[in-house]
XYZ file of C-alpha atoms in Angstrom:
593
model
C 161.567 41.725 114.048
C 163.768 44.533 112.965
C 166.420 43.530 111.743
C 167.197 44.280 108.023
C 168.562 40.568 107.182
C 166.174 37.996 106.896
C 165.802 34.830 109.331
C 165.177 32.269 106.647
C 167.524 30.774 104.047
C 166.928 31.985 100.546
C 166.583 29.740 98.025
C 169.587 29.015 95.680
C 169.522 31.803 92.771
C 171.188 31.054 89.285
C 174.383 32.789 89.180
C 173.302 36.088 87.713
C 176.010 39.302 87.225
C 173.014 41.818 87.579
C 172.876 41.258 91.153
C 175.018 43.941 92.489
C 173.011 45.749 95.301
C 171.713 43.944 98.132
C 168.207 42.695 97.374
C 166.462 42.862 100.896
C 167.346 46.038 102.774
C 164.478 46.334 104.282
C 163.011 45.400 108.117
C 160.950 42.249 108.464
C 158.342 44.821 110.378
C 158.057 46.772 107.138
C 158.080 44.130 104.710
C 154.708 43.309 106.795
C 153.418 46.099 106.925
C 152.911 45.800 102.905
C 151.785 42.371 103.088
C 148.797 43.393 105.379
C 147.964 46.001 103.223
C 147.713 43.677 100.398
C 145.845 40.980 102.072
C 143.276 44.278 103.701
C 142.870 45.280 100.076
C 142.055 41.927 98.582
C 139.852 40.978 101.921
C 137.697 44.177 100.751
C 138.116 43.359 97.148
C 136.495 39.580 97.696
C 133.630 41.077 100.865
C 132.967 43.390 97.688
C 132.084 40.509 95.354
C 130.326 38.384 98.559
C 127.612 41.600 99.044
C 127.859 42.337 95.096
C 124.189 40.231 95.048
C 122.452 42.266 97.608
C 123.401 45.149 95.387
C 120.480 47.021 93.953
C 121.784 47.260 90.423
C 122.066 43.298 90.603
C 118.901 43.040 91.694
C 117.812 45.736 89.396
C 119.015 43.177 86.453
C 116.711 40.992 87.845
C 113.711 42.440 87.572
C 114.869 43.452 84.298
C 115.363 40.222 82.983
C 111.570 39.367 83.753
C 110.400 42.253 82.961
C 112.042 41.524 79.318
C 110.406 37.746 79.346
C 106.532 39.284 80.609
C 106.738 41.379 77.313
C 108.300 38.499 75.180
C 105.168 36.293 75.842
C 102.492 39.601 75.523
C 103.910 40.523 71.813
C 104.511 36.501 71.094
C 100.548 35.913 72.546
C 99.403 39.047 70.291
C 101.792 37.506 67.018
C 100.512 33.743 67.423
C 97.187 32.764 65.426
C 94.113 32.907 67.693
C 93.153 29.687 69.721
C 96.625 27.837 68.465
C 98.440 25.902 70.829
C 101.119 28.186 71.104
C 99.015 31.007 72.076
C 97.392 29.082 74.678
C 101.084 27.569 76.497
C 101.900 32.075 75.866
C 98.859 32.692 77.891
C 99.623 30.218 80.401
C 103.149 31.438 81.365
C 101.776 34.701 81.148
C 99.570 33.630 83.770
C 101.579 31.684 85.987
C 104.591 33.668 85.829
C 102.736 37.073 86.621
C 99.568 36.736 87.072
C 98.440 38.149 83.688
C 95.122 37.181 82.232
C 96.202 36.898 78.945
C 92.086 37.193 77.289
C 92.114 40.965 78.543
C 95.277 42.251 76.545
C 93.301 42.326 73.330
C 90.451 43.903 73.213
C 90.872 45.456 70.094
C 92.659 45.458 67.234
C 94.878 48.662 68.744
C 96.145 46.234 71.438
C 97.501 44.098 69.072
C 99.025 46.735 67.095
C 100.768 47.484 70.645
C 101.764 44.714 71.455
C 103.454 43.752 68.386
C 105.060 47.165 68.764
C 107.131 45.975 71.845
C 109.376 44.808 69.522
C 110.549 47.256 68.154
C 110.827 48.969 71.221
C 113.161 46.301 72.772
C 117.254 47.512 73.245
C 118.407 43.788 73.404
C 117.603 39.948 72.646
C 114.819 38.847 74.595
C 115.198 35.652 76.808
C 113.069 33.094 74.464
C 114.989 34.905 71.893
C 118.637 33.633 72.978
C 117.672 30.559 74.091
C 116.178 29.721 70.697
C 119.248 31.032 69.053
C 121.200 29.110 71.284
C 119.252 25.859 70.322
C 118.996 26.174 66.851
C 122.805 27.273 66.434
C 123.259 23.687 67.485
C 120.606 21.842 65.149
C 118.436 20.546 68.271
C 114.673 19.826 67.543
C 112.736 21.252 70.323
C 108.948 22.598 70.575
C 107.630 25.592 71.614
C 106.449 24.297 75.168
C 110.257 22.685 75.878
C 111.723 26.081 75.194
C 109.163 27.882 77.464
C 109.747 25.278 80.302
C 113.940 25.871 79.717
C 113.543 29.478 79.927
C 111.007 29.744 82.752
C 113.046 27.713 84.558
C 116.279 30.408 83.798
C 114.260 33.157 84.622
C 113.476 31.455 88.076
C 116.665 31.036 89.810
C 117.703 33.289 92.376
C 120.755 35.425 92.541
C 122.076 34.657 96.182
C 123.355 31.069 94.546
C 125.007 31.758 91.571
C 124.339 28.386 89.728
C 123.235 24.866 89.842
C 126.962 24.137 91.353
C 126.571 25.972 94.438
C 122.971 25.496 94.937
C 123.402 22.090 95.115
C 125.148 22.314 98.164
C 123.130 24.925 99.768
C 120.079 22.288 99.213
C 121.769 19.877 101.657
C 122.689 22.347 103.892
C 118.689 23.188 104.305
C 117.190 20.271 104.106
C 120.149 18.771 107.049
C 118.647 22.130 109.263
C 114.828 22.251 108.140
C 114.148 18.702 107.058
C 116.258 16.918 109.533
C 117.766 14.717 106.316
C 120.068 14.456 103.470
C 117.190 13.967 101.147
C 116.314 17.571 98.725
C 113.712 16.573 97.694
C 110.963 18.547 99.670
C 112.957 22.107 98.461
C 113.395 21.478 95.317
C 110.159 19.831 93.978
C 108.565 22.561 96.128
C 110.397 25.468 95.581
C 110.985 26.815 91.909
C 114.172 29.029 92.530
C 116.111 26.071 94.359
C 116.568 23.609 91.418
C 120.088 22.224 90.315
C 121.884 20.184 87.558
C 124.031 18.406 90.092
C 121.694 15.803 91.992
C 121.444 12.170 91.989
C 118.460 10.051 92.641
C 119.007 6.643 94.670
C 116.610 4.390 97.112
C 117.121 5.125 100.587
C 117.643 2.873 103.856
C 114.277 2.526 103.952
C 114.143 1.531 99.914
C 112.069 4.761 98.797
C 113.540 7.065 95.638
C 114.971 10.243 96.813
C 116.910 12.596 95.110
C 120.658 14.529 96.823
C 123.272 16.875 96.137
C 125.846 14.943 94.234
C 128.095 17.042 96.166
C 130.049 15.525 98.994
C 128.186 16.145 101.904
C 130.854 16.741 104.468
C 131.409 20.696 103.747
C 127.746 21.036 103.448
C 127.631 19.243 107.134
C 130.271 21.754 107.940
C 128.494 24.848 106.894
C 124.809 23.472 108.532
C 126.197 23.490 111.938
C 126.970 27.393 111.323
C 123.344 27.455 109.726
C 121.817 25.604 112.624
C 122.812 28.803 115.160
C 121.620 31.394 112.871
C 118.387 29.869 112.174
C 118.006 28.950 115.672
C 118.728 32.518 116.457
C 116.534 34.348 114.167
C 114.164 31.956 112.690
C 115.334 32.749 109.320
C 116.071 29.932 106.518
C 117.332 30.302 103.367
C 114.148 29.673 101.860
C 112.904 33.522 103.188
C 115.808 34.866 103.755
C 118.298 34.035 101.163
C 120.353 36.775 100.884
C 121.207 37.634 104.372
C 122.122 34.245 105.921
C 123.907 33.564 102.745
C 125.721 36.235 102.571
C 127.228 35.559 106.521
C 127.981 32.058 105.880
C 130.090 33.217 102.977
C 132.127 35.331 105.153
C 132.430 32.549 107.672
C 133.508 30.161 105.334
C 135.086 31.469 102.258
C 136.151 34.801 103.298
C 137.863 33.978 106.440
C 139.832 30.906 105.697
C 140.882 33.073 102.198
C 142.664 35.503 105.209
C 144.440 32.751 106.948
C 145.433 31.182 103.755
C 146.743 34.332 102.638
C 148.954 35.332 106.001
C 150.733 31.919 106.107
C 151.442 31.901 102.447
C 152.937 35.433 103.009
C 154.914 34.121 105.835
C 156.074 31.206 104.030
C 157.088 33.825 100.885
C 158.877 36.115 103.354
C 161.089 33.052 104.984
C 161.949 31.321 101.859
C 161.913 34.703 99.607
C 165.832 36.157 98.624
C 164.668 39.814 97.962
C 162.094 42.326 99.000
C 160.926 43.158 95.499
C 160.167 39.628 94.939
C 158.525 38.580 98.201
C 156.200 41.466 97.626
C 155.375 40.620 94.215
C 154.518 37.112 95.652
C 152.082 38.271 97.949
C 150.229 40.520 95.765
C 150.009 37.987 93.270
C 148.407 35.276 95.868
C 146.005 38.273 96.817
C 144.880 39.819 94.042
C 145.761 38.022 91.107
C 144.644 34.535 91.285
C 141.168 32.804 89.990
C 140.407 32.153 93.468
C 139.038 35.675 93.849
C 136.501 35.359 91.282
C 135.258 32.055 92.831
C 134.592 33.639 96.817
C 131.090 34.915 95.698
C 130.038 31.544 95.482
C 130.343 28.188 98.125
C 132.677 25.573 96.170
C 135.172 22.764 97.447
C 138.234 24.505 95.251
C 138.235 27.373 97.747
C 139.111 25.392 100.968
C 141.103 23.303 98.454
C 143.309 26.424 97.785
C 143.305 26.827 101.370
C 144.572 23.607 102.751
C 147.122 23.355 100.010
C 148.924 26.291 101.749
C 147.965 24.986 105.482
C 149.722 21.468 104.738
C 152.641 23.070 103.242
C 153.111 25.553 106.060
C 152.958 22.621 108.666
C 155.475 20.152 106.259
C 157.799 23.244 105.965
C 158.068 23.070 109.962
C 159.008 19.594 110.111
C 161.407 19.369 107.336
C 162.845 22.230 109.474
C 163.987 19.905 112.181
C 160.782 20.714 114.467
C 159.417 17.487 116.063
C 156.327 19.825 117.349
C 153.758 16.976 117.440
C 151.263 20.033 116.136
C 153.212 20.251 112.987
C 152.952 16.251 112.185
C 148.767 16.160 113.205
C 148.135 19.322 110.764
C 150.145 18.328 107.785
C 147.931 14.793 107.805
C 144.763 16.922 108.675
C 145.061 19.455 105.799
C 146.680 16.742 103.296
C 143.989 14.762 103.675
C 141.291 17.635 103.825
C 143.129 18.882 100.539
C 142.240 15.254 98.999
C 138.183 15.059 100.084
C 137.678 18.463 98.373
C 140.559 17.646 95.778
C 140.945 13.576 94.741
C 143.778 14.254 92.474
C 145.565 15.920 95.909
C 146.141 12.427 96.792
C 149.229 12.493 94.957
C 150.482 15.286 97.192
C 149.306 13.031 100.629
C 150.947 10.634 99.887
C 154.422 12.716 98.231
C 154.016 14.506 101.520
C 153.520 11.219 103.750
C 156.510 9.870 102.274
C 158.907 13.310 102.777
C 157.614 13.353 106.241
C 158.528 9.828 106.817
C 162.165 10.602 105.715
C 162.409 12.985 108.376
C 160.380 11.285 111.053
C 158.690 8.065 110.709
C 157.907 7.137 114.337
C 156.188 11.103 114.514
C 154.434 10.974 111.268
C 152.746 7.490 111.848
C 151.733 8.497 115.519
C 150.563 11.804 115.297
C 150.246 12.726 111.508
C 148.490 9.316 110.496
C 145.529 9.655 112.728
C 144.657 13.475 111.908
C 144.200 11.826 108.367
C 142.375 9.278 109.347
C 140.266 11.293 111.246
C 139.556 13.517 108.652
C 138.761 10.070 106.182
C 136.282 9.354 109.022
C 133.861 11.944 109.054
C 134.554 11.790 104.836
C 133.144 8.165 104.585
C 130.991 8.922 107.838
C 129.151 11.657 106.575
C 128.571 9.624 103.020
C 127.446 6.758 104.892
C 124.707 9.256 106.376
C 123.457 10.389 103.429
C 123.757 7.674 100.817
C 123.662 4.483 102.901
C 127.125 3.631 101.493
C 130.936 4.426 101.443
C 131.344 5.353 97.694
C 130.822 9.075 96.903
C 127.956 10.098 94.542
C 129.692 11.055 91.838
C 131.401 7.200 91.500
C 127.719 5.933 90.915
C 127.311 5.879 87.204
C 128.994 9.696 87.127
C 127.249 12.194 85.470
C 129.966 13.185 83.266
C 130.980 9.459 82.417
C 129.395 7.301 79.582
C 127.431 4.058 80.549
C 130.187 1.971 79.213
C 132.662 3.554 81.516
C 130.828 1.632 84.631
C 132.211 -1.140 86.300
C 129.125 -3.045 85.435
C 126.565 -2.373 83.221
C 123.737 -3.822 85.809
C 125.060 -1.000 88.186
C 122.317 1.577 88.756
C 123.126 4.850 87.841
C 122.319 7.545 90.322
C 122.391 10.092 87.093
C 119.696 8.711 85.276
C 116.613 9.463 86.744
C 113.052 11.275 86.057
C 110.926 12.710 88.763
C 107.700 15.346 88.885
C 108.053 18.583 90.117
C 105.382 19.430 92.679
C 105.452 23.326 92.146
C 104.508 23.157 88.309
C 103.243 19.041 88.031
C 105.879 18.479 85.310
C 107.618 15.329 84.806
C 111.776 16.082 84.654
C 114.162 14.233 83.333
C 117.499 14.465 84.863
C 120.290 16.907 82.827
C 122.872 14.325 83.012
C 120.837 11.903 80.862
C 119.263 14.388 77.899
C 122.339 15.047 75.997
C 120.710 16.855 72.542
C 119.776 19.197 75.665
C 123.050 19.495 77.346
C 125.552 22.381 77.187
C 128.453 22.025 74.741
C 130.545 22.394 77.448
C 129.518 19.642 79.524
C 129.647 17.508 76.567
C 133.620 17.515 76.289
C 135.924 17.925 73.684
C 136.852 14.940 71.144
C 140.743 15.933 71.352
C 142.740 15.095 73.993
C 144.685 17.538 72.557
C 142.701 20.226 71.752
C 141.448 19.900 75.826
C 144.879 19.597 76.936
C 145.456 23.457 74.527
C 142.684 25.131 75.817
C 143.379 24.159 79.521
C 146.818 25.204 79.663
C 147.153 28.295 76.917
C 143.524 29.010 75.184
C 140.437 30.223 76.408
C 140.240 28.596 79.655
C 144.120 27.890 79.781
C 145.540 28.290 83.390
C 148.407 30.212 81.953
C 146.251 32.492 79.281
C 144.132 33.447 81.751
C 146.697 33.691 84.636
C 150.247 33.849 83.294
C 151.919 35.106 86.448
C 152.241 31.203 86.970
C 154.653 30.831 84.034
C 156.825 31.650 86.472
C 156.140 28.256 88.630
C 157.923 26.304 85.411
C 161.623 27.659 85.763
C 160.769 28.575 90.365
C 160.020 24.442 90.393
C 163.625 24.021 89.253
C 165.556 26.502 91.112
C 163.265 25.440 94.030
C 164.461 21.782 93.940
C 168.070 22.580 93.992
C 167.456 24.727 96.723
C 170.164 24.717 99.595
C 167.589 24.733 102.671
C 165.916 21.062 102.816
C 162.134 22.398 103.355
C 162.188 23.852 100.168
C 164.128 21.252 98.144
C 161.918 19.165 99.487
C 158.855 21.170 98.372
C 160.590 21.676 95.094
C 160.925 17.641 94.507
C 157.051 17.502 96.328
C 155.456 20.221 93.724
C 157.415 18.786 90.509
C 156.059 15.583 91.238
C 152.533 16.774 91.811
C 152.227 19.101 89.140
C 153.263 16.259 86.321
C 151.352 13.513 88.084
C 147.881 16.199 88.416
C 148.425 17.565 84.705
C 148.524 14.226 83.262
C 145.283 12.538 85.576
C 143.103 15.858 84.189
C 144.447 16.616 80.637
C 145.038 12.890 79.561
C 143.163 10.412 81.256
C 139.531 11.879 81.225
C 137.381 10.536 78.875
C 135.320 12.816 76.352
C 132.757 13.252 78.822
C 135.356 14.400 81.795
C 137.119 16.533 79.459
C 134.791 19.375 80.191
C 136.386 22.956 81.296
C 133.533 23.269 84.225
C 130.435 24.322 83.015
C 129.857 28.048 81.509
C 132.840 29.212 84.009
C 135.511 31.882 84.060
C 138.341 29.387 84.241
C 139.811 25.828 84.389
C 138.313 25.283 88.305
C 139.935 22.087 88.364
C 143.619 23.068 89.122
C 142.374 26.221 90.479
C 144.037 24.755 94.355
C 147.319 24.323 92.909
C 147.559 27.340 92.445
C 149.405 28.757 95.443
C 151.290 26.230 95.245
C 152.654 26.899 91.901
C 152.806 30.372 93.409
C 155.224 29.210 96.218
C 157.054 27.593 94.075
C 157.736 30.654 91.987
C 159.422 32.344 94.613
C 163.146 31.891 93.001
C 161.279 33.797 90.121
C 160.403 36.228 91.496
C 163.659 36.739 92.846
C 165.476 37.022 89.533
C 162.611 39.200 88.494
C 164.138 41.445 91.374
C 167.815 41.815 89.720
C 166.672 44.038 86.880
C 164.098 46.278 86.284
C 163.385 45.099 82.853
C 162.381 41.650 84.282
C 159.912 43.593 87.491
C 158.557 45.655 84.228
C 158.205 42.063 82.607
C 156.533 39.934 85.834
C 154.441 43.402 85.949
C 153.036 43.063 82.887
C 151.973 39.209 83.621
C 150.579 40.159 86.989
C 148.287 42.903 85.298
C 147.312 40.582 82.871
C 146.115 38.237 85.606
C 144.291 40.506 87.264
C 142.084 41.323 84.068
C 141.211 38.009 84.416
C 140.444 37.785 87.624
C 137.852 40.671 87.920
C 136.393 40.122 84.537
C 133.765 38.142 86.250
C 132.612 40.767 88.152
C 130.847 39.274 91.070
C 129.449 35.883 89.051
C 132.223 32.642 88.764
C 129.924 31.322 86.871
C 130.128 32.993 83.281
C 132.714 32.727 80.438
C 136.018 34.494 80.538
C 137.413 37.276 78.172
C 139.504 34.939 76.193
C 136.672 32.653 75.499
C 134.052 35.586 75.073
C 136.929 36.453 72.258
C 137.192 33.562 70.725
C 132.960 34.052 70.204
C 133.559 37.361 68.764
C 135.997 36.261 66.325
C 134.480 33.434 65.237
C 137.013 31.060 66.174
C 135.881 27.283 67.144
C 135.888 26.927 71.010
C 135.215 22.945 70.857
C 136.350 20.377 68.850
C 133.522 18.002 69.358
């Protein structure tokens, strides 16, 4: 298009006396032209973080890291008394770790004198070092062979999969291509760099204990057909060959849908947008200033969450439109409902959605939008059923972040509570979720509803301290509901009722246990997928930001702020954020309980 007016309908502004230029002079053609720029740079910006871990100053941190714990245990071996039984469990990691005969360091006195000497040659903590500091700033007893089995363990893990999170689903997606099953267990009892927090133990159809991902499995079923060619292709797995299959399916599957997601969002901005300042502003903000960016580098549900969010609200915005495009109806159900298996809170949007569509079209949305949902709730349940023998997801037996007394019944077995023996090292483990003097704070949960509900809104992993661009979703949702065109007074009414209905499930009716910000994470991952929709519904916002160059200056300001936050993590999701990593540095509590 080339013509210099719009198609769409704006949104209804507030009266406003600034306005007294046009706000959109420009072509549809050019206005595009900017937003592919945008979505090129952040595409680079996010295939940057993806091939960040092959980089050789990552892997360079690596070897560093070992190379600091291999002289931790030679000056600890040369400072323990001879024969004691920490010198021995020294000498053993020593040995097993790097295949250092720990008898031949000291020959004579000399060697111990160098030895102990690495100390003072050290430019930072060592790794026993923090993780004894970490343990006794929190009163736990521990000995001497439970730290060295923590850290070892740390020291293992390998940078393609960020953290216990992701690697959980990566184990079912190796075990479905290699082992023919759902069952992990014959990676990670075997294999020392594939171990994760988030597994559950359970008998299987044939009554035998095995442990799985307590992940849903349907993405990872998704992501092992992609698996299945490449492996079948090369012979690679991702046992030998970590990096570079990983690195493709992350393309394929967070990469790419990221690119779709961000064209229709742009095209919904530019149809329902009132100026070209604003519109603009919109689509930098979806590309390069949301958390989303920081969590591509590693394979989690919130990221086709964030995806099919903006794919259902494309297709709704069609049909409240006036089109009967049977398309439209089976892709709103599909996405809604693909939305809720990565995001069970997003059932309140299904079924706000289901009930908007109905308005417009019953006979349409029962016949063709019904059975893309149900379709979708198939292979959900379906792919359950395969691994687990039973309809309920994982997480709903016994829940690793609930309390015993939370269960239905107390005679219900809990899949979180579990010990088995690792065949790599012969050690009996006990499962995280059960060994709470050893857990994180953070996975422990904060005492205050209050204090939870503070620091996921406006402290240090608030959605709008971190991200306060979406401040302007508050005043947009408004504007947006008294909007003049029906698709986006209907979104406006759909997003209100969302946003109350999802801020109350996660900031009020957790438990202490649920009321957790994540894990050591750079931000509040679980409203991360409404965020574009927030986003969308800021576009009225942005639009008054247009009228006066004090308020661009102002929305500036927040969208620079965001994107601090955004690449402060630079290629890791999986570390605290610069408002928390504050909060450390001035001493100020970061939990209540």
């Amino acid at each position: 298009m080339s013509s210099t007016t719009p198609q769409s309908r704006p949104t209804t502004l507030p009266s406003d006396s600034s306005a007294a230029e046009p706000l959109s002079t420009m072509s549809a053609r050019a206005r595009w032209s900017i937003y592919l720029l945008l979505i090129a740079l952040a595409s680079g910006q996010v295939l940057g973080k993806i091939l960040a871990v092959n980089s050789v100053s990552v892997i360079d941190a690596e070897k560093t890291l070992r190379a600091d714990f291999q002289n931790e245990l030679k000056y600890l071996y040369a400072q323990a008394a001879d024969t004691s039984e920490d010198q021995k469990l020294y000498a053993t990691a020593l040995r097993e770790e790097f295949g250092i005969d720990a008898a031949t360091l000291i020959k004579k006195e000399a060697d111990r004198a160098a030895l102990l000497g690495l100390k003072q040659k050290a430019s930072r903590k060592w790794p026993l070092e923090n993780r004894r500091g970490n343990w006794d700033d929190r009163k736990l007893n521990y000995t001497t062979a439970e730290l060295l089995a923590q850290v070892r363990q740390e020291i293992r893990k390998q940078r393609p999969f960020l953290s216990g999170n992701d690697r959980s689903r990566w184990l079912t997606v190796r075990s479905l291509v290699e082992k023919g099953t759902y069952e992990i267990d014959e990676i990670t009892k075997w294999e020392s760099s594939w171990d994760t927090i988030d597994m559950v133990s359970h008998r299987n159809a044939n009554g035998d204990m095995r442990l799985y991902s307590s992940k849903p499995p349907l993405m990872a079923t998704i992501i092992a057909g992609e698996y299945w060619v490449l492996h079948t292709l090369t012979g690679w797995t991702l046992g030998d060959h970590p990096f570079e299959l990983g690195r493709i399916m992350l393309v394929t599957f967070n990469l790419l849908p990221l690119i779709i997601g961000w064209v229709v969002f742009a095209k919904l901005v530019d149809e329902w947008g009132a100026s070209d300042w604003g519109r603009i502003a919109a689509v930098a903000t979806i590309c390069l200033a949301t958390m989303m960016t920081t969590f591509s580098a590693a394979l989690t549900n919130h990221l086709w969450a964030f995806v099919c969010g903006i794919l259902t609200i494309y297709d709704a915005s069609r049909i409240w439109r006036g089109s009967k495009n049977p398309l439209y109806f089976a892709g709103a159900g599909f996405w809604s409902t693909m939305l809720f298996t990565n995001e069970l809170p997003a059932a309140s949007l299904a079924a706000g959605l289901f009930l908007l569509l109905a308005a417009v079209d019953l006979r349409r949305t029962l016949i063709f939008g019904v059975p893309a949902a149900l379709l979708v709730l198939a292979a959900f349940f379906g792919t359950n059923y395969l691994a687990h023998v039973t309809l309920r997801p994982a997480y709903s037996h016994g829940a690793g972040d609930v309390d015993d007394k939370d269960l239905a019944s107390t005679t219900e077995e809990n899949w979180y509570k579990y010990n088995y023996k690792r065949e790599y090292d012969g050690r009996e483990v006990k499962s995280y979720w059960s060994d709470r003097e050893k857990m994180n704070p953070v996975d422990l949960g904060e005492s205050s509803k209050l204090v939870y509900a503070w620091h996921a809104l406006f402290g240090h992993h608030g959605n709008f301290s971190l991200t306060p661009i979406l401040l302007l979703a508050i005043p947009g949702m408004y504007w947006m509901a008294r909007a003049i065109p029906r698709e986006q007074r209907y979104y406006g009414w759909l997003i209100t009722g969302v946003s109350l209905i999802c801020l109350g499930f996660y900031l009020f009716a957790m438990n202490q246990r649920q009321r957790n910000y994540g894990g050591p994470i750079s931000a509040f991952r679980q409203l991360l997928w409404i965020h574009p929709l927030w986003l969308l519904a800021a576009v009225p916002s942005f639009d008054w930001a247009a009228r006066s160059t004090r308020r661009q200056v102002f929305v500036a300001v927040l969208l620079a702020w965001s994107m601090v936050s955004v690449t402060y993590p630079t290629w890791n999701p999986w570390v605290q954020n610069w408002i928390w990593n504050l909060y450390e540095l001035a001493g100020w509590p970061r939990m209540s309980g």
